[in-house]
mmCIF file of N, CA, C and O in Angstrom:
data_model
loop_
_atom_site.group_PDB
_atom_site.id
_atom_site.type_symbol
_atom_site.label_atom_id
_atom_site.label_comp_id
_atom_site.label_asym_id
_atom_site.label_seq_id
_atom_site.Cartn_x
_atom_site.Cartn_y
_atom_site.Cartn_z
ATOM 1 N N UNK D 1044 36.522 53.094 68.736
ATOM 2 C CA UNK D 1044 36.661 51.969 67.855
ATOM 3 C C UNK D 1044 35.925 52.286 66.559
ATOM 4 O O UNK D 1044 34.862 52.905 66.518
ATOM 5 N N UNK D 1045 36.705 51.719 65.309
ATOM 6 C CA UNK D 1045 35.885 52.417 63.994
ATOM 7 C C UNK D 1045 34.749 51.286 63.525
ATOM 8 O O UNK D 1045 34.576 50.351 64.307
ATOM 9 N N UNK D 1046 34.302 51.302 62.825
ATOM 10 C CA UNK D 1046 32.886 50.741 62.053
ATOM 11 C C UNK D 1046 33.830 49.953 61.444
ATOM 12 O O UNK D 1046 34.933 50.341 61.059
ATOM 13 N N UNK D 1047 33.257 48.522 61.336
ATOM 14 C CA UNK D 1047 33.360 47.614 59.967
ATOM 15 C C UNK D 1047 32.118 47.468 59.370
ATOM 16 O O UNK D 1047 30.975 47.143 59.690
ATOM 17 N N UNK D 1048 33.269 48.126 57.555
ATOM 18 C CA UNK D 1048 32.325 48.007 56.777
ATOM 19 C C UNK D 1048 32.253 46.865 55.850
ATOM 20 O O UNK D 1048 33.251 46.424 55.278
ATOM 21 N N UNK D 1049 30.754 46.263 55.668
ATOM 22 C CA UNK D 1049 30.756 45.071 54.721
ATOM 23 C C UNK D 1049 31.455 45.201 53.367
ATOM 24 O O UNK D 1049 31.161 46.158 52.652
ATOM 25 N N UNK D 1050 32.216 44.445 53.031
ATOM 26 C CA UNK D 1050 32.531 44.574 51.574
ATOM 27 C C UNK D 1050 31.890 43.470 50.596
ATOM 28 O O UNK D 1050 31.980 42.245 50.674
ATOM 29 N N UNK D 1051 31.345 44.115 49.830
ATOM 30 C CA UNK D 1051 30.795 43.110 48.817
ATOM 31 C C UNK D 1051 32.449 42.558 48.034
ATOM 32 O O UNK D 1051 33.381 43.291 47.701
ATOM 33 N N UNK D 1052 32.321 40.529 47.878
ATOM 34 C CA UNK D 1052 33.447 40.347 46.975
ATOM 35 C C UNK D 1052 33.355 41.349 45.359
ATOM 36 O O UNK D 1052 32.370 41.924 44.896
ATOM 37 N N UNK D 1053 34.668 41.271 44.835
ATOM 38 C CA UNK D 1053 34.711 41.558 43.470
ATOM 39 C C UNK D 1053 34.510 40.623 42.630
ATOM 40 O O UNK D 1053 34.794 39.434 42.779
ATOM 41 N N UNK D 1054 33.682 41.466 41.113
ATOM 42 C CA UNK D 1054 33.297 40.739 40.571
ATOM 43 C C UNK D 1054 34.316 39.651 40.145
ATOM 44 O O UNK D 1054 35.463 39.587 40.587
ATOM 45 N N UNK D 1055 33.656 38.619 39.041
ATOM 46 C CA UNK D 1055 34.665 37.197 38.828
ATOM 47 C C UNK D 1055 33.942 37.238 37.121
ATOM 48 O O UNK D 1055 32.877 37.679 36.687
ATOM 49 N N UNK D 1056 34.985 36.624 36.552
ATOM 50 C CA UNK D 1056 34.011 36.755 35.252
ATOM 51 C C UNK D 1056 34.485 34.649 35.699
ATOM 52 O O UNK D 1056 35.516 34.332 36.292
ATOM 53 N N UNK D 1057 33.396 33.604 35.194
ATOM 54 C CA UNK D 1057 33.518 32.314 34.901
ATOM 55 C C UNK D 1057 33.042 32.002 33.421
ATOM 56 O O UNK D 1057 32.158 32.400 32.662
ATOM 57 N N UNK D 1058 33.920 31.228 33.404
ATOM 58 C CA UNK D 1058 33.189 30.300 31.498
ATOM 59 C C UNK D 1058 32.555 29.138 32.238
ATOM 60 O O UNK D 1058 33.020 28.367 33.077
ATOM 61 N N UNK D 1059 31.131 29.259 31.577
ATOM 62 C CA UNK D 1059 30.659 27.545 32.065
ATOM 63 C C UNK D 1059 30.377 27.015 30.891
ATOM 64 O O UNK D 1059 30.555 27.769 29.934
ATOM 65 N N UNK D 1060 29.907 25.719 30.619
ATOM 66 C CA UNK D 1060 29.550 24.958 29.863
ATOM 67 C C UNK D 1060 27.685 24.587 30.578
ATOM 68 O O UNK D 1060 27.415 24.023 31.638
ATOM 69 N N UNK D 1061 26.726 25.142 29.549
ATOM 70 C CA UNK D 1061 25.443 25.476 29.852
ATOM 71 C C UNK D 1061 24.891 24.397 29.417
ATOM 72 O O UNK D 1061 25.177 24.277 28.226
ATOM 73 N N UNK D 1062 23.724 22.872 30.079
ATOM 74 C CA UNK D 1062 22.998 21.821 29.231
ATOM 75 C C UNK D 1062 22.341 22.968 28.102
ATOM 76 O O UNK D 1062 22.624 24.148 27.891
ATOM 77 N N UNK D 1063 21.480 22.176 27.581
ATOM 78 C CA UNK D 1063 20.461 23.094 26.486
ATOM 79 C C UNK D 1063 19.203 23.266 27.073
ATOM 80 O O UNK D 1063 18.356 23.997 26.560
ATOM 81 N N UNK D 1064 19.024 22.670 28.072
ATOM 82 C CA UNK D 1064 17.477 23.650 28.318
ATOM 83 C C UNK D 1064 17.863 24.092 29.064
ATOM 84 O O UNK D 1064 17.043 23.580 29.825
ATOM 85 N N UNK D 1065 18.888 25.113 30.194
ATOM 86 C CA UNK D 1065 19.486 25.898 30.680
ATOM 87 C C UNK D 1065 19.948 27.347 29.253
ATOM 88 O O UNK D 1065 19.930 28.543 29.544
ATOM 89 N N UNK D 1066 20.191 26.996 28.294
ATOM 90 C CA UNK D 1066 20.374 27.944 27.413
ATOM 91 C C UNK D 1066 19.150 28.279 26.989
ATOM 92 O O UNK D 1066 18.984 29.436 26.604
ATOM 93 N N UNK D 1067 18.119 27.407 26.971
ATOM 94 C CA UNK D 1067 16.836 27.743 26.491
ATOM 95 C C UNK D 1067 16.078 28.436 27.226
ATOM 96 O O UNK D 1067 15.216 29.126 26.682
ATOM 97 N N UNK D 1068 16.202 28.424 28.537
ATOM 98 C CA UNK D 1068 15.775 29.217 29.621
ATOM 99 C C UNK D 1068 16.159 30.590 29.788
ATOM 100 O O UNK D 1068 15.345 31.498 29.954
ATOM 101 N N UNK D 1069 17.246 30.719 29.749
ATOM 102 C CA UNK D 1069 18.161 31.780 30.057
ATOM 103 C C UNK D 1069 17.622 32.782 28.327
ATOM 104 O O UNK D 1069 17.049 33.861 28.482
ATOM 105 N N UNK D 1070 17.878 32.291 26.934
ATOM 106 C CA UNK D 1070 16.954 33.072 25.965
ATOM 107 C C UNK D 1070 15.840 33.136 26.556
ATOM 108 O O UNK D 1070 15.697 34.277 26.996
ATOM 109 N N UNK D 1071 14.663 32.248 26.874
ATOM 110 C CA UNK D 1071 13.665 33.003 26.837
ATOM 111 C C UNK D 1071 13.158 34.370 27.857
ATOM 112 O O UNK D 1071 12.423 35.332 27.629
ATOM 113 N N UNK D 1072 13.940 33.929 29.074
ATOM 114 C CA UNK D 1072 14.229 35.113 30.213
ATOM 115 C C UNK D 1072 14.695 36.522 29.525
ATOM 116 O O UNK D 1072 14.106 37.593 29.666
ATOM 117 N N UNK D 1073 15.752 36.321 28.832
ATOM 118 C CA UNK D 1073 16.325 37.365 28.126
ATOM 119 C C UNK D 1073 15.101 38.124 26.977
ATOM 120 O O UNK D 1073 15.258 39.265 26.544
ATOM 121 N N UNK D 1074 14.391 37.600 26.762
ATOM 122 C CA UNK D 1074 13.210 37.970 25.566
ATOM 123 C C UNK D 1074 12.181 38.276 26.243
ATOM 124 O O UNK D 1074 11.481 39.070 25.614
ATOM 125 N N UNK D 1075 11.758 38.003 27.263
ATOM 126 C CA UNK D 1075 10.558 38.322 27.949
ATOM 127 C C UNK D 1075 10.985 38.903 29.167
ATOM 128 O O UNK D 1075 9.946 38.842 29.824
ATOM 129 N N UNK D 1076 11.881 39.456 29.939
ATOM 130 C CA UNK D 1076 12.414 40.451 30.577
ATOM 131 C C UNK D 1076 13.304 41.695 29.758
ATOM 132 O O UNK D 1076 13.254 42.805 30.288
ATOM 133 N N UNK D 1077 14.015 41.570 28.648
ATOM 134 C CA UNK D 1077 14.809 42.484 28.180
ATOM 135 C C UNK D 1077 16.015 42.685 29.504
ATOM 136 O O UNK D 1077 16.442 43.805 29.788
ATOM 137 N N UNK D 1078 16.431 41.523 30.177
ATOM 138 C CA UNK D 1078 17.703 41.790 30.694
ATOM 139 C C UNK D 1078 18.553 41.199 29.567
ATOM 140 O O UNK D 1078 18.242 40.680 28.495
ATOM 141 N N UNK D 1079 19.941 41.492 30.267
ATOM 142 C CA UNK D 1079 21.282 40.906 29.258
ATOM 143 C C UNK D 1079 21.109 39.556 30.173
ATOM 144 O O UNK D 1079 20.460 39.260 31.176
ATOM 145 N N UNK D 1080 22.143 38.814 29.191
ATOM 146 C CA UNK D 1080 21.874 36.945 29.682
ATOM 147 C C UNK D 1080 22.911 37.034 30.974
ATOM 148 O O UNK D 1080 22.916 36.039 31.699
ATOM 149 N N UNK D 1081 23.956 38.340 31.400
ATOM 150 C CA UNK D 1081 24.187 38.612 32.637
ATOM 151 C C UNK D 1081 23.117 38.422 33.700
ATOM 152 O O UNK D 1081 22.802 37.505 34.458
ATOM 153 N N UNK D 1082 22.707 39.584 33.467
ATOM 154 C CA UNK D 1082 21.665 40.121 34.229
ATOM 155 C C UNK D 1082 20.632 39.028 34.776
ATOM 156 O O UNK D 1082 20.186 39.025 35.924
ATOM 157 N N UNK D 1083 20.290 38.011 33.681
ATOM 158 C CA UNK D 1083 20.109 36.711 34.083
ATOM 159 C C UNK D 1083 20.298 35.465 35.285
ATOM 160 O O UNK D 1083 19.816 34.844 36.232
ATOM 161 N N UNK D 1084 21.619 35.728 34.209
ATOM 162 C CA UNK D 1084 22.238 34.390 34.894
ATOM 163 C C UNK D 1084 22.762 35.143 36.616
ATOM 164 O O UNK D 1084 22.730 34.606 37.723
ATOM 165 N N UNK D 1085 23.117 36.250 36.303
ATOM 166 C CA UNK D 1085 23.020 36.606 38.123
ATOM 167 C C UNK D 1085 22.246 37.018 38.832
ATOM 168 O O UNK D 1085 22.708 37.523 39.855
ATOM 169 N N UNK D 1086 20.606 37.020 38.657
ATOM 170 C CA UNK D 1086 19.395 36.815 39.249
ATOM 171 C C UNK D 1086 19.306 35.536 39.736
ATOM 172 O O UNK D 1086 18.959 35.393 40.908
ATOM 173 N N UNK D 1087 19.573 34.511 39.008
ATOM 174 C CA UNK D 1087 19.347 33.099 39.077
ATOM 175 C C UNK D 1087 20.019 32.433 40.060
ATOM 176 O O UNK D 1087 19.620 31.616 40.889
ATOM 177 N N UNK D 1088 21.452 33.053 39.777
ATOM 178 C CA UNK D 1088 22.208 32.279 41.102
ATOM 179 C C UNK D 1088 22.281 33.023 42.494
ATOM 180 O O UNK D 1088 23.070 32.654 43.363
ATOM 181 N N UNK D 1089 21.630 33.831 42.622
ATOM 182 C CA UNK D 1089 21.140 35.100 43.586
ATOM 183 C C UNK D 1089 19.920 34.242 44.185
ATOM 184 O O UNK D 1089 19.937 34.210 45.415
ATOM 185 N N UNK D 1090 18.896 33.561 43.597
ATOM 186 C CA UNK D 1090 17.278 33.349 43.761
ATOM 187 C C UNK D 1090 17.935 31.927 44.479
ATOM 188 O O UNK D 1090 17.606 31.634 45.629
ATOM 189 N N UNK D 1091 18.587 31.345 43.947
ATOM 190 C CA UNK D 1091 19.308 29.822 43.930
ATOM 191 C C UNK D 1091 20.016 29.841 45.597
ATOM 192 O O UNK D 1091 19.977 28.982 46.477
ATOM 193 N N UNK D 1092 20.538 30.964 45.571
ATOM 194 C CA UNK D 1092 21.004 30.911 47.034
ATOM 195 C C UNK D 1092 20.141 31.101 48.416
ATOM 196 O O UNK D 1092 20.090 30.552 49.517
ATOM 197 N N UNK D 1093 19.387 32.359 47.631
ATOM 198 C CA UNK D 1093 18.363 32.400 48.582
ATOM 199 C C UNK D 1093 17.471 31.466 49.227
ATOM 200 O O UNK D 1093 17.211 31.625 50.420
ATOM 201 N N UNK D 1094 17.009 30.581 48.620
ATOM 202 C CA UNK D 1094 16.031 29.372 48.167
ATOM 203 C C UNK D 1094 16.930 28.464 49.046
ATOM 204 O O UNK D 1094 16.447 27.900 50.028
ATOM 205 N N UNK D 1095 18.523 28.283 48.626
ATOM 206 C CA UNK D 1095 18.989 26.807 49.215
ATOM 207 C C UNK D 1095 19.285 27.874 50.948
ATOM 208 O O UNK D 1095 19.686 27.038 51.757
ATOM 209 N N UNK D 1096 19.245 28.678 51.349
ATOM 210 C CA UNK D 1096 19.833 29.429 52.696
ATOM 211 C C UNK D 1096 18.289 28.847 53.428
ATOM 212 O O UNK D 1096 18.236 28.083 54.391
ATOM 213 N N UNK D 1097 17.308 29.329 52.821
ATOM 214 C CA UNK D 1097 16.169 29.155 53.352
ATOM 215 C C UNK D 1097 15.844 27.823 53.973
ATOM 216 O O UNK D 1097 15.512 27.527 55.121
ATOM 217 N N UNK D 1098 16.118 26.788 52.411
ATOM 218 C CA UNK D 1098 15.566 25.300 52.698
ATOM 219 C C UNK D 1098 16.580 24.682 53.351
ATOM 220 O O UNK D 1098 16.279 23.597 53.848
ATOM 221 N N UNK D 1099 17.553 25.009 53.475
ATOM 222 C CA UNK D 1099 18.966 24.630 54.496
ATOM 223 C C UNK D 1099 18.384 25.178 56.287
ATOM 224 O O UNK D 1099 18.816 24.481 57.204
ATOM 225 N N UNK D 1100 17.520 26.289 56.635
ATOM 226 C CA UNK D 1100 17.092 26.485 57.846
ATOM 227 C C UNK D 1100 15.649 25.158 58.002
ATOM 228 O O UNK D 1100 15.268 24.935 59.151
ATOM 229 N N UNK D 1101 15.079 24.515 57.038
ATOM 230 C CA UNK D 1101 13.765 23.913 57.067
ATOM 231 C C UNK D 1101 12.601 24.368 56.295
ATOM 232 O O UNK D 1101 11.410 24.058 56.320
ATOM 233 N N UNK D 1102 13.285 25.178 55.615
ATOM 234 C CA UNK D 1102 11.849 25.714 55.150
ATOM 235 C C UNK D 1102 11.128 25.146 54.025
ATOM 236 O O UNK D 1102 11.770 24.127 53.771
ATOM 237 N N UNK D 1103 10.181 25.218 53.220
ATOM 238 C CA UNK D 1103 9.916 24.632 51.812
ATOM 239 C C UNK D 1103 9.426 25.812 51.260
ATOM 240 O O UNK D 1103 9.206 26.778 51.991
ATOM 241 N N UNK D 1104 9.198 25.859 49.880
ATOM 242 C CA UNK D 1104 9.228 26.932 49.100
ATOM 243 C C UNK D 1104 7.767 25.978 48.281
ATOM 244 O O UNK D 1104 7.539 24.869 47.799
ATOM 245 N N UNK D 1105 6.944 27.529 48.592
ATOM 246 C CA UNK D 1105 6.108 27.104 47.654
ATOM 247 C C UNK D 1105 5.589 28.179 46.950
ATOM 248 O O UNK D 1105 5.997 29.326 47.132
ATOM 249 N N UNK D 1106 4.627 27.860 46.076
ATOM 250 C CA UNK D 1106 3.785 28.545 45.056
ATOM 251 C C UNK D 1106 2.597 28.239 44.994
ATOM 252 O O UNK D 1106 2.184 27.080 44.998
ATOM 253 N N UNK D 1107 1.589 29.719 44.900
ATOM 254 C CA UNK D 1107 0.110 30.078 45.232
ATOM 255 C C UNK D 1107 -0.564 30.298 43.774
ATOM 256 O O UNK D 1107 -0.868 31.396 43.306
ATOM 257 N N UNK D 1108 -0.676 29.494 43.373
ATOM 258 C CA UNK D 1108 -1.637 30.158 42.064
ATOM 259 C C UNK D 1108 -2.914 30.764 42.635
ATOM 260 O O UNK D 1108 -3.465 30.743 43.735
ATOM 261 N N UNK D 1109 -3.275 31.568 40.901
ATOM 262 C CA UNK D 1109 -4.001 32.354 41.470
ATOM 263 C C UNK D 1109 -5.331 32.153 42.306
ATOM 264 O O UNK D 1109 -5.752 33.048 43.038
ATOM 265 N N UNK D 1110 -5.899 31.075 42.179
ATOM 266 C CA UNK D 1110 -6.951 30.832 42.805
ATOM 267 C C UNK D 1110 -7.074 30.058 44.200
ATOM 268 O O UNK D 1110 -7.938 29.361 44.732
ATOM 269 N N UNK D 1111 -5.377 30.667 44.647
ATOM 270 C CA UNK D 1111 -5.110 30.072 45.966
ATOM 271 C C UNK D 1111 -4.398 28.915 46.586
ATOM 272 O O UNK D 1111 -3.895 28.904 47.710
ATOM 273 N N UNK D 1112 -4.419 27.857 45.640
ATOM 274 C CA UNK D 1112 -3.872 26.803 45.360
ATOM 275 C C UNK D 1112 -2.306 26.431 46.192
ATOM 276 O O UNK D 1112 -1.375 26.864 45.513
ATOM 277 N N UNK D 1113 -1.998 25.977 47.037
ATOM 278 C CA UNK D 1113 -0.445 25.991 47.326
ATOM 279 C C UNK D 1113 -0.150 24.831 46.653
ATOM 280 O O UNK D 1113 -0.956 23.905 46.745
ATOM 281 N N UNK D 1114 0.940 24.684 45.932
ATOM 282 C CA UNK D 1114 2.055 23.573 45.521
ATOM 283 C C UNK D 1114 3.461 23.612 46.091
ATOM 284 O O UNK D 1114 3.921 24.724 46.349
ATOM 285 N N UNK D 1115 4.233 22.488 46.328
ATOM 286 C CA UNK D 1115 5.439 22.474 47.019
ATOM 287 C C UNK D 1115 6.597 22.277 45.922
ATOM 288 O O UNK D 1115 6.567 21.259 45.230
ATOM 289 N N UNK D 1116 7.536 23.150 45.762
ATOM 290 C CA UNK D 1116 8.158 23.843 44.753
ATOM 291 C C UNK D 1116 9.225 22.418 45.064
ATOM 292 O O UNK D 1116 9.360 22.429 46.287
ATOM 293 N N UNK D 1117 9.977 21.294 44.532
ATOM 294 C CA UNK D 1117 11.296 20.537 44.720
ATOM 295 C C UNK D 1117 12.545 20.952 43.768
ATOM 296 O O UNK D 1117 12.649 20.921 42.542
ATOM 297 N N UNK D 1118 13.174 21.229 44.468
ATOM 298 C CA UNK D 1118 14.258 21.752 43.826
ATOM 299 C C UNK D 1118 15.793 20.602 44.156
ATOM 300 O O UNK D 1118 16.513 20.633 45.154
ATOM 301 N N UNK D 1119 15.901 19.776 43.077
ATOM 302 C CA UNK D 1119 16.736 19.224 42.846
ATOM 303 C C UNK D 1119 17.771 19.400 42.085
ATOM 304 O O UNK D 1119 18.637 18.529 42.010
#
């Protein structure tokens, strides 16, 4: 019996219509990473999935500043 291999889908190009602090985000990412606003915007919806797969099993997502601190990240 042969191997199945995973196929990643092919790419998709979409037009969206972006609010403005979503465009404002996405520049400043682009300026302080030096990715393209690609490279961006498909980190984001990559992190976005990850995050909702996670909090869809129970989980919560949080963040440790540096002095240890936990806060509970809400993502609405």
């Amino acid at each position: 019996m042969g191997s199945v291999k995973s196929r990643m889908p092919a790419s998709e190009r979409y037009s969206v219509t972006l609010v403005p602090p979503a465009v404002e985000a996405i520049s400043k990412l682009v300026e302080t990473t030096g990715l393209t606003k690609t490279d961006v915007i498909n980190r984001a919806v990559q992190i976005y999935a990850f995050l909702e797969d996670r909090m869809g099993d129970g989980n919560e997502v949080m963040l440790r500043s540096a002095d240890g601190e936990l806060e509970r990240v809400h993502i609405v």
